Each structure stands twice: as structure tokens, then as C-alpha cells.
Short mmCIF file of C-alpha atoms in Angstrom, two decimals:
data_model
loop_
_atom_site.label_atom_id
_atom_site.label_comp_id
_atom_site.label_asym_id
_atom_site.label_seq_id
_atom_site.Cartn_x
_atom_site.Cartn_y
_atom_site.Cartn_z
CA UNK A 1 0.00 0.00 0.01
CA UNK A 2 1.07 3.51 -0.69
CA UNK A 3 1.03 5.97 2.14
CA UNK A 4 -0.85 9.16 1.64
CA UNK A 5 1.51 12.10 1.75
CA UNK A 6 0.51 14.66 4.33
CA UNK A 7 0.11 18.08 2.81
CA UNK A 8 2.45 20.69 4.27
CA UNK A 9 0.87 23.95 5.35
CA UNK A 10 1.52 26.88 3.08
CA UNK A 11 0.23 30.41 2.86
CA UNK A 12 -2.22 29.01 0.29
CA UNK A 13 -4.19 27.50 3.19
CA UNK A 14 -5.45 30.94 4.26
CA UNK A 15 -7.88 33.37 2.65
CA UNK A 16 -6.62 36.39 0.70
CA UNK A 17 -7.40 38.85 3.53
CA UNK A 18 -5.40 36.86 6.07
CA UNK A 19 -2.49 36.44 3.65
CA UNK A 20 -2.51 40.15 2.87
CA UNK A 21 -2.53 41.04 6.58
CA UNK A 22 0.20 38.63 7.68
CA UNK A 23 2.47 39.86 4.89
CA UNK A 24 2.28 43.33 6.47
CA UNK A 25 3.26 42.10 9.94
CA UNK A 26 7.02 42.57 10.41
CA UNK A 27 9.07 39.39 10.54
CA UNK A 28 11.20 38.97 13.64
CA UNK A 29 14.98 38.73 13.39
CA UNK A 30 16.25 37.77 16.85
CA UNK A 31 16.38 34.03 17.49
CA UNK A 32 15.94 34.01 21.26
CA UNK A 33 13.65 32.49 23.84
CA UNK A 34 12.92 33.41 27.45
CA UNK A 35 15.97 31.52 28.76
CA UNK A 36 18.34 33.67 26.67
CA UNK A 37 18.80 36.49 29.17
CA UNK A 38 20.87 38.64 26.78
CA UNK A 39 18.86 38.39 23.55
CA UNK A 40 15.30 37.86 24.93
CA UNK A 41 14.72 41.59 25.65
CA UNK A 42 15.63 42.35 22.02
CA UNK A 43 13.25 39.62 20.78
CA UNK A 44 10.51 40.92 23.09
CA UNK A 45 10.87 44.39 21.61
CA UNK A 46 10.45 42.88 18.13
CA UNK A 47 7.37 40.98 19.36
CA UNK A 48 5.76 44.19 20.62
CA UNK A 49 6.62 46.04 17.39
CA UNK A 50 4.96 43.30 15.30
CA UNK A 51 1.93 43.18 17.62
CA UNK A 52 1.49 46.96 17.48
CA UNK A 53 1.61 46.82 13.67
CA UNK A 54 -0.94 43.99 13.60
CA UNK A 55 -3.30 45.86 15.93
CA UNK A 56 -2.95 48.98 13.76
CA UNK A 57 -3.76 46.95 10.64
CA UNK A 58 -6.83 45.46 12.32
CA UNK A 59 -8.09 48.82 13.61
CA UNK A 60 -7.44 50.43 10.22
CA UNK A 61 -9.65 47.87 8.49
CA UNK A 62 -12.26 47.85 11.29
CA UNK A 63 -11.37 44.26 12.15
CA UNK A 64 -10.23 44.69 15.73
CA UNK A 65 -10.75 41.34 17.49
CA UNK A 66 -8.41 41.01 20.47
CA UNK A 67 -6.54 42.74 23.27
CA UNK A 68 -3.41 41.24 24.74
CA UNK A 69 -0.58 42.05 27.11
CA UNK A 70 2.25 40.18 28.73
CA UNK A 71 3.82 39.96 32.14
CA UNK A 72 7.02 41.96 32.70
CA UNK A 73 9.22 39.05 31.54
CA UNK A 74 7.17 38.49 28.37
CA UNK A 75 6.63 34.83 29.23
CA UNK A 76 2.88 34.86 30.01
CA UNK A 77 0.37 36.59 27.75
CA UNK A 78 -3.30 37.18 28.43
CA UNK A 79 -6.19 39.22 27.15
CA UNK A 80 -9.54 38.95 25.43
CA UNK A 81 -10.60 37.91 21.96
CA UNK A 82 -14.01 38.23 20.41
CA UNK A 83 -16.01 37.07 17.44
CA UNK A 84 -19.06 38.79 15.94
CA UNK A 85 -21.75 36.34 14.77
CA UNK A 86 -25.20 37.47 13.62
CA UNK A 87 -24.43 40.95 14.99
CA UNK A 88 -23.72 39.56 18.49
CA UNK A 89 -20.31 39.82 20.14
CA UNK A 90 -18.96 36.65 21.76
CA UNK A 91 -15.97 37.39 24.02
CA UNK A 92 -13.46 34.92 25.44
CA UNK A 93 -10.46 35.01 27.77
CA UNK A 94 -7.22 34.38 25.93
CA UNK A 95 -3.91 33.24 27.42
CA UNK A 96 -0.69 31.40 26.66
CA UNK A 97 2.82 30.93 27.94
CA UNK A 98 5.89 31.30 25.78
CA UNK A 99 7.47 27.82 25.55
CA UNK A 100 11.06 27.42 26.75
CA UNK A 101 11.93 26.24 23.20
CA UNK A 102 10.47 29.42 21.65
CA UNK A 103 10.76 30.57 18.87
CA UNK A 104 11.31 27.07 17.46
CA UNK A 105 8.04 26.02 19.15
CA UNK A 106 4.90 28.10 18.76
CA UNK A 107 2.85 29.11 21.80
CA UNK A 108 -0.17 26.96 22.70
CA UNK A 109 -3.03 29.45 22.67
CA UNK A 110 -5.74 28.82 25.25
CA UNK A 111 -9.38 29.87 25.45
CA UNK A 112 -10.07 28.29 28.88
CA UNK A 113 -13.84 28.78 28.93
CA UNK A 114 -14.19 26.70 25.74
CA UNK A 115 -12.35 23.73 27.26
CA UNK A 116 -14.15 20.51 26.36
CA UNK A 117 -16.64 22.18 24.02
CA UNK A 118 -15.06 21.17 20.71
CA UNK A 119 -12.90 18.33 19.41
CA UNK A 120 -10.63 20.99 17.87
CA UNK A 121 -9.17 21.69 21.29
CA UNK A 122 -6.82 20.03 23.74
CA UNK A 123 -7.21 19.76 27.51
CA UNK A 124 -7.07 23.10 29.27
CA UNK A 125 -8.71 24.97 26.40
CA UNK A 126 -5.65 24.84 24.12
CA UNK A 127 -6.78 25.29 20.54
CA UNK A 128 -5.72 22.68 17.97
CA UNK A 129 -3.27 24.22 15.50
CA UNK A 130 -1.27 21.14 14.60
CA UNK A 131 -2.46 20.44 11.06
CA UNK A 132 -2.39 23.87 9.45
CA UNK A 133 -0.43 26.27 11.58
CA UNK A 134 2.39 24.39 13.31
CA UNK A 135 4.10 23.22 10.07
CA UNK A 136 4.01 26.80 8.78
CA UNK A 137 5.45 28.06 12.09
CA UNK A 138 8.27 25.49 11.91
CA UNK A 139 9.07 26.54 8.34
CA UNK A 140 9.16 30.24 9.31
CA UNK A 141 10.88 30.01 12.71
CA UNK A 142 12.37 32.23 14.11
CA UNK A 143 10.71 34.91 11.98
CA UNK A 144 7.16 34.35 13.25
CA UNK A 145 6.07 35.67 16.62
CA UNK A 146 3.02 36.27 18.79
CA UNK A 147 1.31 38.48 16.18
CA UNK A 148 1.72 35.77 13.54
CA UNK A 149 0.32 33.14 15.93
CA UNK A 150 -2.77 35.27 16.46
CA UNK A 151 -3.19 36.10 12.76
CA UNK A 152 -2.58 32.62 11.33
CA UNK A 153 -3.54 30.51 14.33
CA UNK A 154 -6.22 31.92 16.60
CA UNK A 155 -8.03 34.10 14.03
CA UNK A 156 -8.70 31.31 11.51
CA UNK A 157 -9.48 28.83 14.31
CA UNK A 158 -12.14 31.17 15.71
CA UNK A 159 -13.58 31.83 12.23
CA UNK A 160 -13.97 28.09 11.69
CA UNK A 161 -15.05 26.98 15.16
CA UNK A 162 -17.02 29.76 16.86
CA UNK A 163 -19.93 29.93 14.35
CA UNK A 164 -20.30 26.13 14.54
CA UNK A 165 -20.28 26.19 18.36
CA UNK A 166 -22.93 28.96 18.36
CA UNK A 167 -25.15 27.35 15.72
CA UNK A 168 -25.05 24.00 17.52
CA UNK A 169 -25.98 25.66 20.83
CA UNK A 170 -22.72 24.77 22.58
CA UNK A 171 -22.02 28.40 23.40
CA UNK A 172 -24.64 31.09 23.97
CA UNK A 173 -24.52 34.85 23.89
CA UNK A 174 -24.07 36.34 27.36
CA UNK A 175 -26.22 39.38 26.58
#
């Protein structure tokens, strides 16, 4: 028997708007994780620069969909993300830790209140990004950062999963 070749993720897996946006987010240059005491502050500055640009792009196109900040060390990130469905805003807590092997390993983004509500999620509310996003991250490491993970990971995941969870009655509007 022949084995089916697993398709590698490419930018072709995302819609034109997402591709256009991610191409405008600055690529990061510093290859450093939280354990690299000398280079991590430089990497963190690049992360913030890319995030600021991404937020500006979103606000400029009236597609603002998250807020996020990190602890002082830049190792724990938290905030809110939201999705508009049928003119109703659904808001969720967002959090993740920077892995010790970052930037070779992408962060595992968590939406804790959705834990156990979809098969496209791991324990603890970690969203499943393994098929589409993680191969692309590996190919683009160390140039991708937090902004890229939100743009190519969380954003498309929410667009695919949240409407389904709403329409099937798994999540309800809090209004």
C-alpha cells in the first residue's frame, strides 16, 4: 500500500485577507527564547513592534478582534478575543505561555472557557493548531512571533469553530 503524503501547510491554506494582513506584519529577526537572558529583551521588543503593527492593521480595516498584554518578563500573555456572529459579540479570555523552546516552538493558545466544548481543542482549552499552523510556524521560525500566531492561528481557528459552536448551541450569547 502507498502511504498518503501529508500536505504541508503553506500560505495558500489561508484566505486572501489573512495572507494580505500577515504579509504586512514585520518578521522577527532575533532568534531568542525566554531563557536567553541577553537576547530575549531584544526579541521581546520585536514581538511588541509586530503586535502593534498587527493591531494597527486590524483597527485600520475595522477588524479589531483582540486585546493582549504580557507579564514583565514576556513569558505569560493574556487578554480577550471576540467574534461577531449574527451581529452579536462573543468574548473569550485568551492566554498562553511562551514555551522554553520558543521561537522554534509556537505558543499553545488557550481559550479556557471553551475547554471541552469542541474536538478541535486540547485539555485546558488549548486550541488545535497542529495540522495547518504548526508546520508553517516550523518553516518560518524564528521569523514568526506572537502576532503571527494570532493572525494565522487563533483568528482562523475562531472563524472556523465559533460559528459552529454557536449554531449547535454549545455556546450562547451572554447578553
